CSV table of C-alpha atoms in Angstrom, one decimal:
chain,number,residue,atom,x,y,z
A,1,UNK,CA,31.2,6.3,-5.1
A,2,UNK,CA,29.1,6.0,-8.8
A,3,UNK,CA,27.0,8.4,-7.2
A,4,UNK,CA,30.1,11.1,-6.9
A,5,UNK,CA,31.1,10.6,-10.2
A,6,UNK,CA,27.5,10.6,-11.8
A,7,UNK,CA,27.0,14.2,-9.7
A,8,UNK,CA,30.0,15.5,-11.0
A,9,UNK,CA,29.5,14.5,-14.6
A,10,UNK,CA,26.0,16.0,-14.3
A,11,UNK,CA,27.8,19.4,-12.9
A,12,UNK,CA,30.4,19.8,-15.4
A,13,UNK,CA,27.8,19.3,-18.1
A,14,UNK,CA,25.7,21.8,-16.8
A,15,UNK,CA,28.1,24.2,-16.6
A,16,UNK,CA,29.9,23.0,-19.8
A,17,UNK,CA,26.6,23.7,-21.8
A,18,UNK,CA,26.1,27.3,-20.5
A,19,UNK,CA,29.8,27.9,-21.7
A,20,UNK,CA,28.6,26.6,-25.0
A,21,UNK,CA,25.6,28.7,-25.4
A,22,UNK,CA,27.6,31.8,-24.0
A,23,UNK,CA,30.5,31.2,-26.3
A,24,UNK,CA,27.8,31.2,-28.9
A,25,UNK,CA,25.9,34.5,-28.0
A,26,UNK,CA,29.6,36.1,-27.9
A,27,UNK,CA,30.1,34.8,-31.8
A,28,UNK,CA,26.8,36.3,-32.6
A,29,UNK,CA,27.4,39.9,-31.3
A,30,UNK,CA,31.4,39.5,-32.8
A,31,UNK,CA,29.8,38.7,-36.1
A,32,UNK,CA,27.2,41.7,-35.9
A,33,UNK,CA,30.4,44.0,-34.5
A,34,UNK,CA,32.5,42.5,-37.9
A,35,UNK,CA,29.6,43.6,-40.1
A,36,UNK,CA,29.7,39.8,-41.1
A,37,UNK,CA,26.9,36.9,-42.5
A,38,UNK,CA,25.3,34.5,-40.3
A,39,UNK,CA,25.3,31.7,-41.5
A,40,UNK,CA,26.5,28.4,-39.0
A,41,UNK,CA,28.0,28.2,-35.3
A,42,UNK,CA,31.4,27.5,-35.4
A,43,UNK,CA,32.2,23.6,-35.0
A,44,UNK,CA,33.8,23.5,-32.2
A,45,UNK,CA,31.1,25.3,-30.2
A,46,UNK,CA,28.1,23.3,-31.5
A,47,UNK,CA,30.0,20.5,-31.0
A,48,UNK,CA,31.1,21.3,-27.3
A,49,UNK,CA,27.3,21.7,-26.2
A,50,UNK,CA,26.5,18.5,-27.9
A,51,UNK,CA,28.9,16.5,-25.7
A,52,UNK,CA,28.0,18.1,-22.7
A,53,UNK,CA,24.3,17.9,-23.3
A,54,UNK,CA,25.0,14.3,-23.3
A,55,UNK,CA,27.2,14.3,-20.3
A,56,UNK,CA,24.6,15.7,-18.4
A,57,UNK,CA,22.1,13.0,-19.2
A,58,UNK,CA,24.3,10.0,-18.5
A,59,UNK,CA,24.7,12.2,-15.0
A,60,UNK,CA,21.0,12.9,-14.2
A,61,UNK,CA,20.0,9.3,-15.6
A,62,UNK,CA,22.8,7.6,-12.4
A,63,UNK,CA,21.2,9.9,-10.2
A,64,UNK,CA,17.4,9.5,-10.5
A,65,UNK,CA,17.8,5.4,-10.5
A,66,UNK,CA,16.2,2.5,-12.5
A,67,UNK,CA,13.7,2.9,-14.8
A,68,UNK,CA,10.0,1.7,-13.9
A,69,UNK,CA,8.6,-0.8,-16.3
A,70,UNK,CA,5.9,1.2,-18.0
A,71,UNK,CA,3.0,-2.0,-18.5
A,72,UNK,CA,1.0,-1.4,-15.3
A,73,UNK,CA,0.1,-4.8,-14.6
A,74,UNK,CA,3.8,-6.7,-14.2
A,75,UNK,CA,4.4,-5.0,-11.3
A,76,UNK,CA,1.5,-6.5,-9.9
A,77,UNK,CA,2.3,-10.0,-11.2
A,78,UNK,CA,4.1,-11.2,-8.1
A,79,UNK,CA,2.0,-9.0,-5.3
A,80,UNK,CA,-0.7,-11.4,-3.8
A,81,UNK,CA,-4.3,-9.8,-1.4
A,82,UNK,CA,-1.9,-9.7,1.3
A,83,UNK,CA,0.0,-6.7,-0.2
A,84,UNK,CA,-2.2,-5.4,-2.5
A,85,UNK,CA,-5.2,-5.8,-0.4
A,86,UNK,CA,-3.5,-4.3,2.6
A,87,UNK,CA,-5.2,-1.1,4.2
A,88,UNK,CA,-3.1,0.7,6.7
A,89,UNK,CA,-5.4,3.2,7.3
A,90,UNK,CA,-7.9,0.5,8.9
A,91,UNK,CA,-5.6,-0.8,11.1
A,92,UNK,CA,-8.1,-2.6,14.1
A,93,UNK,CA,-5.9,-3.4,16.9
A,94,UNK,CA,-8.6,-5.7,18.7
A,95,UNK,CA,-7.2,-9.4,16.8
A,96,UNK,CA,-5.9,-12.3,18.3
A,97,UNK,CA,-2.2,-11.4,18.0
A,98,UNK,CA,-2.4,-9.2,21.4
A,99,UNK,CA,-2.2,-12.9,23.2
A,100,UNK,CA,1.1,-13.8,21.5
A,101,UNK,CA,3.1,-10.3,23.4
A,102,UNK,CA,4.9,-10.6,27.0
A,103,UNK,CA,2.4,-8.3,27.7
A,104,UNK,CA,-0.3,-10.3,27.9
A,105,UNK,CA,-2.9,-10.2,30.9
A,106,UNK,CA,-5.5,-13.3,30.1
A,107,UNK,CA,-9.0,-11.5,30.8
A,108,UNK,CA,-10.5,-12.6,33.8
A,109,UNK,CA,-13.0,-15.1,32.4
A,110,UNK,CA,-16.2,-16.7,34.2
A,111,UNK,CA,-17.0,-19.7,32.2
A,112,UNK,CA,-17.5,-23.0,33.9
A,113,UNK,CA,-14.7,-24.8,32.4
A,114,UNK,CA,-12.5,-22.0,34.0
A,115,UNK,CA,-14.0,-22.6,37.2
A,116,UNK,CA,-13.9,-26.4,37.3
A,117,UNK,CA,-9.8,-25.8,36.4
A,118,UNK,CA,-9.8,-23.7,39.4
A,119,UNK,CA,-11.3,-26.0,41.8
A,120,UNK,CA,-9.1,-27.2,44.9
A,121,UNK,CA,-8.1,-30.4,43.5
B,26,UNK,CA,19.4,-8.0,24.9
B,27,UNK,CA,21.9,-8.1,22.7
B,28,UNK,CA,22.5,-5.9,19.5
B,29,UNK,CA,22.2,-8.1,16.0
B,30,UNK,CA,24.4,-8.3,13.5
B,31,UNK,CA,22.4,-6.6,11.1
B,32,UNK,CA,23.6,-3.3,9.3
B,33,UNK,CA,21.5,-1.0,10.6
B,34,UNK,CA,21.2,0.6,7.2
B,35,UNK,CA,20.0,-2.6,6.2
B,36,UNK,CA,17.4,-2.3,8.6
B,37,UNK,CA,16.6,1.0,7.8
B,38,UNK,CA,16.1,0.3,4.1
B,39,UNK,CA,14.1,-2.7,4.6
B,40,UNK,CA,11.8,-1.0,6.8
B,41,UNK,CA,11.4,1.5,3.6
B,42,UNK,CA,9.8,-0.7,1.7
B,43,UNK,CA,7.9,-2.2,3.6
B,44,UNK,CA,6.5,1.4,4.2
B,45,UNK,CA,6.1,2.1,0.7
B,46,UNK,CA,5.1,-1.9,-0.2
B,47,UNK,CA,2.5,-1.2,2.1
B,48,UNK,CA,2.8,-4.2,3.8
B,49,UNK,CA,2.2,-5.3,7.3
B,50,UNK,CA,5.2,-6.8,8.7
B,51,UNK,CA,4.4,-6.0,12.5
B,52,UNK,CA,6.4,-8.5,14.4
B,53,UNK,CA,9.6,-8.5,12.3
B,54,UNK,CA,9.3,-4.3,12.7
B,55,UNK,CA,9.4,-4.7,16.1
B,56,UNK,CA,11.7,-6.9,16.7
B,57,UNK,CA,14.2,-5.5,14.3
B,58,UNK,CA,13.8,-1.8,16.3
B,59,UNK,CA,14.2,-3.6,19.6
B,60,UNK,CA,17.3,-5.6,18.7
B,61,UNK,CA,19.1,-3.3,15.9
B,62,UNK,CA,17.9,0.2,14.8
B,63,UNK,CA,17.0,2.1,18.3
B,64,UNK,CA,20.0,2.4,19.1
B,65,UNK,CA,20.8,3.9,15.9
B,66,UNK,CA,17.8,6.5,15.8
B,67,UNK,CA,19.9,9.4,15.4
B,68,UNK,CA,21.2,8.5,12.5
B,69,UNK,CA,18.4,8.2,10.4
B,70,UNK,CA,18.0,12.1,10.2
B,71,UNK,CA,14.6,13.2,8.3
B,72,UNK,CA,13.3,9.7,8.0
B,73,UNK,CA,13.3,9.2,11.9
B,74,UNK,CA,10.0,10.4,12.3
B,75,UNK,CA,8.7,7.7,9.7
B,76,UNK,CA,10.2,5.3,11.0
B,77,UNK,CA,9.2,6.1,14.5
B,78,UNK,CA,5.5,6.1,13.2
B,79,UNK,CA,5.9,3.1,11.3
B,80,UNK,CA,7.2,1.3,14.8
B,81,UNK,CA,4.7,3.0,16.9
B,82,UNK,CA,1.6,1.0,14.6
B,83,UNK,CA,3.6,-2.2,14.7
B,84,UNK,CA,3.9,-1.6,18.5
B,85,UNK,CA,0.1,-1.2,18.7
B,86,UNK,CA,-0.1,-4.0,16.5
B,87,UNK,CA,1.7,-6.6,18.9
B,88,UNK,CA,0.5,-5.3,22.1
B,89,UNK,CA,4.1,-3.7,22.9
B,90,UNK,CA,3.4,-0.4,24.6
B,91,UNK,CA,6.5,-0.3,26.0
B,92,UNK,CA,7.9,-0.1,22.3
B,93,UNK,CA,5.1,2.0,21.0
B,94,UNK,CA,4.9,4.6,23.9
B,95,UNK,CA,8.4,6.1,23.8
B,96,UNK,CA,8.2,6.5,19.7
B,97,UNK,CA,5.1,8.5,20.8
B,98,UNK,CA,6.9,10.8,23.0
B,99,UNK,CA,9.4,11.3,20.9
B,100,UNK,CA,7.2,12.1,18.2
B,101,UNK,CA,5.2,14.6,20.5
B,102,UNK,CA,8.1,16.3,21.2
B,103,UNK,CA,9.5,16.8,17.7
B,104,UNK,CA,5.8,17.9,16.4
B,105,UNK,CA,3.9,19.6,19.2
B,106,UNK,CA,0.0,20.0,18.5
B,107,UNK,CA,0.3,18.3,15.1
B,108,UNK,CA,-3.5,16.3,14.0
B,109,UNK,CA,-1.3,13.3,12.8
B,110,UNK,CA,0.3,12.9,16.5
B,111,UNK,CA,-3.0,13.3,17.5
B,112,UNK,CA,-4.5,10.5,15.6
B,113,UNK,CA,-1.7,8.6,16.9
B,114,UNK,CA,-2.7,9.3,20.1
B,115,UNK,CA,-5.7,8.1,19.5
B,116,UNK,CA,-5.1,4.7,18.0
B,117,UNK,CA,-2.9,4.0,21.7
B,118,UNK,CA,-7.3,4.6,22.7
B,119,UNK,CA,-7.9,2.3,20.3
B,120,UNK,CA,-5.1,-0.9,20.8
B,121,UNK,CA,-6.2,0.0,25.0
B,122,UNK,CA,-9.5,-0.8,24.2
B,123,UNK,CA,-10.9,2.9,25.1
B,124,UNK,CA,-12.8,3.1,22.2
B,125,UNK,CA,-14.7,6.2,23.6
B,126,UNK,CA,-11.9,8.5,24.1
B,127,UNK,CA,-10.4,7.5,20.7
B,128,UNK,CA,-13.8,8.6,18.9
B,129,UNK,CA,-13.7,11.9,21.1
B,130,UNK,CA,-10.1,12.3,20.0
B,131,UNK,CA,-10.9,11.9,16.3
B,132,UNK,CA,-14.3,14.0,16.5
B,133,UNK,CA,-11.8,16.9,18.1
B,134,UNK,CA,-9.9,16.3,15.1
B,135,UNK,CA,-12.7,16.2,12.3
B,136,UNK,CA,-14.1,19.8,14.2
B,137,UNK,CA,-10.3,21.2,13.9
B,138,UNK,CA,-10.1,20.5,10.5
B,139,UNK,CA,-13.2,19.4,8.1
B,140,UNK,CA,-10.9,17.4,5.5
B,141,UNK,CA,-9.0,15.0,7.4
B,142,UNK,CA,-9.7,12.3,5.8
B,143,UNK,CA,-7.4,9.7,7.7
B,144,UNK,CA,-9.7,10.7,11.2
B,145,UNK,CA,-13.0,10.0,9.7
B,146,UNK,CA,-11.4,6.4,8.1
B,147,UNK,CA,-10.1,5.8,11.7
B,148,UNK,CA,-13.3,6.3,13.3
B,149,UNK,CA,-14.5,3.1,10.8
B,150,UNK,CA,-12.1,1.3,12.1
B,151,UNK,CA,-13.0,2.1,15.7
B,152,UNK,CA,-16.4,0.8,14.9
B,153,UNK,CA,-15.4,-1.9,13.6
B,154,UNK,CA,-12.9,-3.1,16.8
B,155,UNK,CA,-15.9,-2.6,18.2
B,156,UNK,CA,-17.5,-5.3,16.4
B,157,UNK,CA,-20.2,-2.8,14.9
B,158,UNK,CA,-19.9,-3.5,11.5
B,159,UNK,CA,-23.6,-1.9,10.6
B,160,UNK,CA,-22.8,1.2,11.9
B,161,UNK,CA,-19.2,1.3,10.4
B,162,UNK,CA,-21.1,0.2,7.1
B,163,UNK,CA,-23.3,4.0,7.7
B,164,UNK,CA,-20.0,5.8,8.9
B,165,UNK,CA,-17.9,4.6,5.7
B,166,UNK,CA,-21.1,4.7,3.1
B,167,UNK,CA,-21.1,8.8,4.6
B,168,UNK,CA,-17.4,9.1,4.2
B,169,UNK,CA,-17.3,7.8,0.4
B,170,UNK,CA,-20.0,10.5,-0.5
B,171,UNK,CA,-17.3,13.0,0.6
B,172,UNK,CA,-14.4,11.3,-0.9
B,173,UNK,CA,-15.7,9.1,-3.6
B,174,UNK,CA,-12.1,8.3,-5.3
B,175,UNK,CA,-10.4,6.8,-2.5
B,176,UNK,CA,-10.2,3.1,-3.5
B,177,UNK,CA,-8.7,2.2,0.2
B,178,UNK,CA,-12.0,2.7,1.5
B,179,UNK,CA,-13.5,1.1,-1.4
B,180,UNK,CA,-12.0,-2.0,-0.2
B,181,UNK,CA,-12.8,-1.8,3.7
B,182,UNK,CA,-16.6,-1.5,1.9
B,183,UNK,CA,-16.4,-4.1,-0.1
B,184,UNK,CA,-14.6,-6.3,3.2
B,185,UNK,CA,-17.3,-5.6,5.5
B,186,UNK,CA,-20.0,-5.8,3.3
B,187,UNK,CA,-18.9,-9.5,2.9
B,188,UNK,CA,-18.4,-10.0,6.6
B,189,UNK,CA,-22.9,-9.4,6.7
B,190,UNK,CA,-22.9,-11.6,3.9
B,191,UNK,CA,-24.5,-9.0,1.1
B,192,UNK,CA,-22.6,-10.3,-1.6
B,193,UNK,CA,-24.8,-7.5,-4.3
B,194,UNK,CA,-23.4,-4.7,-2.2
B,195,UNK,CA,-19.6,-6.4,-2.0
B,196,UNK,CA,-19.5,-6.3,-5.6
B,197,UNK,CA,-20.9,-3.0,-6.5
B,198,UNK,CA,-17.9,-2.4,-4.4
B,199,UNK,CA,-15.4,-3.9,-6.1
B,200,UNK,CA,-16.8,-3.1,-9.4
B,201,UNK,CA,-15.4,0.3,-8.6
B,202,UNK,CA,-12.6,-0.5,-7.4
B,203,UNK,CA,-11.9,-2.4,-11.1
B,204,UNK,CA,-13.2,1.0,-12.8
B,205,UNK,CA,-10.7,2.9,-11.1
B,206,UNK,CA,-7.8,0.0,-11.6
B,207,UNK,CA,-8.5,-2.2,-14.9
B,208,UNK,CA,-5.3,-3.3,-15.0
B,209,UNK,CA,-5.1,-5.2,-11.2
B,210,UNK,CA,-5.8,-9.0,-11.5
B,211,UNK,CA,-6.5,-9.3,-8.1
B,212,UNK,CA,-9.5,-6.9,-8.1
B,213,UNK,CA,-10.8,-9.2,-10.8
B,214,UNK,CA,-10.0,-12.6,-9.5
B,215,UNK,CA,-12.0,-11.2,-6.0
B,216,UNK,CA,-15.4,-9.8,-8.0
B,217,UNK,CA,-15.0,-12.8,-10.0
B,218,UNK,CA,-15.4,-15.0,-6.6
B,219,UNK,CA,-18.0,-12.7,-5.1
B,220,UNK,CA,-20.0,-13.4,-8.2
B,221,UNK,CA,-19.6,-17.1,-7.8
B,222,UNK,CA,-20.6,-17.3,-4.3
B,223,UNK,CA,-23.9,-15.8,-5.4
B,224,UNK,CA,-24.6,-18.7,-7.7
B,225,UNK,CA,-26.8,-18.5,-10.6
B,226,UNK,CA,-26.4,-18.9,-14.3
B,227,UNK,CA,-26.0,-15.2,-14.5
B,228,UNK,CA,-23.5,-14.9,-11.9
B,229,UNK,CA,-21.6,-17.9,-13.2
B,230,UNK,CA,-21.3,-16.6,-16.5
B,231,UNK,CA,-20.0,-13.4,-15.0
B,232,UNK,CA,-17.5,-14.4,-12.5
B,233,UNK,CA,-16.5,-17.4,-15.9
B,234,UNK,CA,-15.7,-14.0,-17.9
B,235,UNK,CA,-14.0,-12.1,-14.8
B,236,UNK,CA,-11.2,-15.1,-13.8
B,237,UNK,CA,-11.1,-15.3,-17.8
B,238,UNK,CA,-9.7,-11.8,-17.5
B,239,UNK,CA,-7.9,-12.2,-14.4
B,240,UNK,CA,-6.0,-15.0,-15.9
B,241,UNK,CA,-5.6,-13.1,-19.2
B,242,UNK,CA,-4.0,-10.2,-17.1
B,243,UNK,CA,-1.6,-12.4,-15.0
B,244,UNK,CA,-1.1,-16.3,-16.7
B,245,UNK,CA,0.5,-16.9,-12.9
B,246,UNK,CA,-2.5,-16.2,-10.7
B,247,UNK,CA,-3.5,-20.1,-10.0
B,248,UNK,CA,-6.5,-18.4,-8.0
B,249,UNK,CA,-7.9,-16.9,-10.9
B,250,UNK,CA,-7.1,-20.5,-12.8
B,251,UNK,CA,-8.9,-22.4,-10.4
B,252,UNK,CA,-11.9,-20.3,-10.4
B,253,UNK,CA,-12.2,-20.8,-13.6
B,254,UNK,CA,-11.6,-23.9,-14.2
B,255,UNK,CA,-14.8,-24.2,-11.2
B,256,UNK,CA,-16.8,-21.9,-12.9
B,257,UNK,CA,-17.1,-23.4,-15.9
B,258,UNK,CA,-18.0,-26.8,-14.5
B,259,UNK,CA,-20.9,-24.7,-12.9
B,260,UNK,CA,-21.7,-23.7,-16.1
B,261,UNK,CA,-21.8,-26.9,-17.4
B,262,UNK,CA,-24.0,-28.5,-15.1
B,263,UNK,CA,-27.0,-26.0,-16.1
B,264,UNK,CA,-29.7,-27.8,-17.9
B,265,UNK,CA,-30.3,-24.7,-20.7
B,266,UNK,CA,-26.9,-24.4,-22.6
B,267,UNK,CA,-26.8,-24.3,-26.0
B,268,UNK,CA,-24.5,-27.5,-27.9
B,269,UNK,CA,-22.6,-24.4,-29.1
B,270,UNK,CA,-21.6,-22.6,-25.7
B,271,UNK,CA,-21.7,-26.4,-23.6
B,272,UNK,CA,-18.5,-27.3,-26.1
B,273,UNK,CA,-16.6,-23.8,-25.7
B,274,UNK,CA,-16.9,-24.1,-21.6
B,275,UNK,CA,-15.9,-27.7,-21.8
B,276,UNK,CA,-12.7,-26.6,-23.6
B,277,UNK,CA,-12.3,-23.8,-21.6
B,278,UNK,CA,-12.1,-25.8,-18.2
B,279,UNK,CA,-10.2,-28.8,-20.0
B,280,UNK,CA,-7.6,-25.7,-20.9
B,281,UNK,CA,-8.0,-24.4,-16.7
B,282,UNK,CA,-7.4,-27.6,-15.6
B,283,UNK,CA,-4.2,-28.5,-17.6
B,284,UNK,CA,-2.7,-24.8,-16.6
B,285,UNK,CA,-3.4,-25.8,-13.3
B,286,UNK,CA,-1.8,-28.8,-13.1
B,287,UNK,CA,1.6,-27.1,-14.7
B,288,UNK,CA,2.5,-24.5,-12.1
């Protein structure tokens, strides 16, 4: 719901501040039709793109998220060498966890012990 | 098999992060798919296909090909002919044991197209499931002259020069890996334990200055404490210290010791 209202803000302000500036050229080319000086924007314009200049950042700022701290290293604080030291493009497959799937088949194996178990008892 | 409780959006977003966390949560992938979010796969929209390759590994990972094989088909179908399906294919090869077709798969790929990088990487790790860690050491040391930056395969160096036990070789490795990333304790506290297992004055007064820094970069990394705290009693025990440097180490470990004990 934050996120509709923090779109809409960020539209309105968009479109709020292309009034502004527009409303602005139109004054300019008045003023040059009037044969008049140049010397400030009107109030009320200047003052319209301020608002929505910042009614597009508080928009644009609920959309993009949370801030990232900027000190490289506290992000790293709570990771340990499992994380960090992680390398998914390595992945080997042959490790002992196979054994602990359903799908298990125990190799057929020819040591002695095996063969003792196997003896008619 | 019942459906959980969980909200499968939930389920989606945790399985997220752990993609971009990079971590490797196999079993609890798995089982979450099985129980929760298959039955909600067309939902997810454009990050289905992640989340069916992210499965499809944790399949392969727990030695469930009947989880991992239908994520494949499904991703076969959506991308026909694509090299990442491909190499997908060919680490199925690889969990089956059929280490031969899997190379043959990846050497297809590398002839297709000369900078995949992810094939050549894979074909390391095919060497080493084979348990032929010398000539994945040659494969990888030919790979880095290619792609020299990439600090994953810095690390699967560094790892399997350790497993041969050439400790000089391990931390040339991860003395790269610190260039390229000063600010990562853990890279530290590791070349700081290479260095230790060497022995040696030298070494010890190295590996002293490396879990120094290590600690300096994160006061919670008890490893790095430890080590140093070990180090410096090392240190201490050499017969040609000056007065001058015995007292600073003997503080320094007295000041290890007490961190220790506090966390």
């Amino acid at each position: 719901m934050a996120m509709v209202w923090a779109r809409l803000a960020f539209i309105v302000g968009i479109l709020s501040l292309f009034h502004a500036g527009y409303s602005a050229a139109q004054h300019r080319a008045y003023l040059r039709v009037t044969e008049q000086e140049y010397t400030a924007l009107p109030t009320d314009i200047s003052v319209q793109g301020l608002l929505s200049l910042l009614l597009a950042m508080y928009g644009i700022l609920h959309i993009a998220g949370d801030f990232k701290e900027i000190r490289a290293n506290v992000q790293l604080q709570n990771k340990s060498w499992e994380t960090v030291g992680n390398r998914p493009t390595f992945y080997t497959f042959a490790h002992r966890g196979r054994a602990l799937s359903p799908n298990y088949v125990m190799p057929p194996s020819s040591s002695p012990q095996d063969m003792v178990e196997t003896l008619p008892s | 098999m019942a459906t959980l409780d969980l909200d499968w959006e939930e389920v989606r977003d945790q399985l997220r992060a752990w993609r971009e966390d990079n971590t490797r949560h196999s079993e609890e992938v798995v089982d979450t798919w099985e129980h929760c979010l298959k039955h909600y796969k067309t939902k997810l929209g454009d990050e289905r296909w992640m989340v069916e390759e992210q499965v499809f590994v944790a399949g392969l990972d727990c030695n469930r090909l009947d989880i991992a094989d239908p994520c494949l088909m499904a991703l076969n179908e959506q991308f026909p002919g694509s090299l990442r399906v491909r190499k997908l294919r060919a680490m199925r090869f690889e969990a089956l044991e059929k280490f031969d077709e899997a190379m043959e798969v990846y050497d297809n790929i590398i002839r297709q197209d000369e900078t995949n990088s992810t094939a050549r990487k894979r074909k390391v790790a095919v060497l080493r499931g084979q348990g032929r860690i010398t000539d994945a050491i040659k494969e990888l040391t030919e790979y880095l002259k290619l792609f020299m930056s990439d600090s994953e395969a810095w690390q699967e160096l560094c790892d399997l020069y350790l497993k041969e036990g050439d400790y000089s070789k391990a931390a040339f490795c991860m003395e790269e890996l610190i260039l390229s990333n000063p600010h990562n304790h853990l890279f530290h506290t590791r070349y700081a334990e290479i260095k230790y297992t060497q022995g040696g004055l030298d070494n010890m007064e190295i590996a002293r200055s490396y879990f120094c820094q290590a600690a300096k970069l994160n006061p919670g990394n008890v490893r790095a404490l430890y080590g140093l705290f070990m180090s410096c009693t090392q240190v201490l025990s050499s017969p040609k210290l000056s007065a001058q440097k015995k007292k600073e180490t003997q503080q320094l470990a007295t000041w290890a010791l007490k961190e220790v004990s506090e966390r």
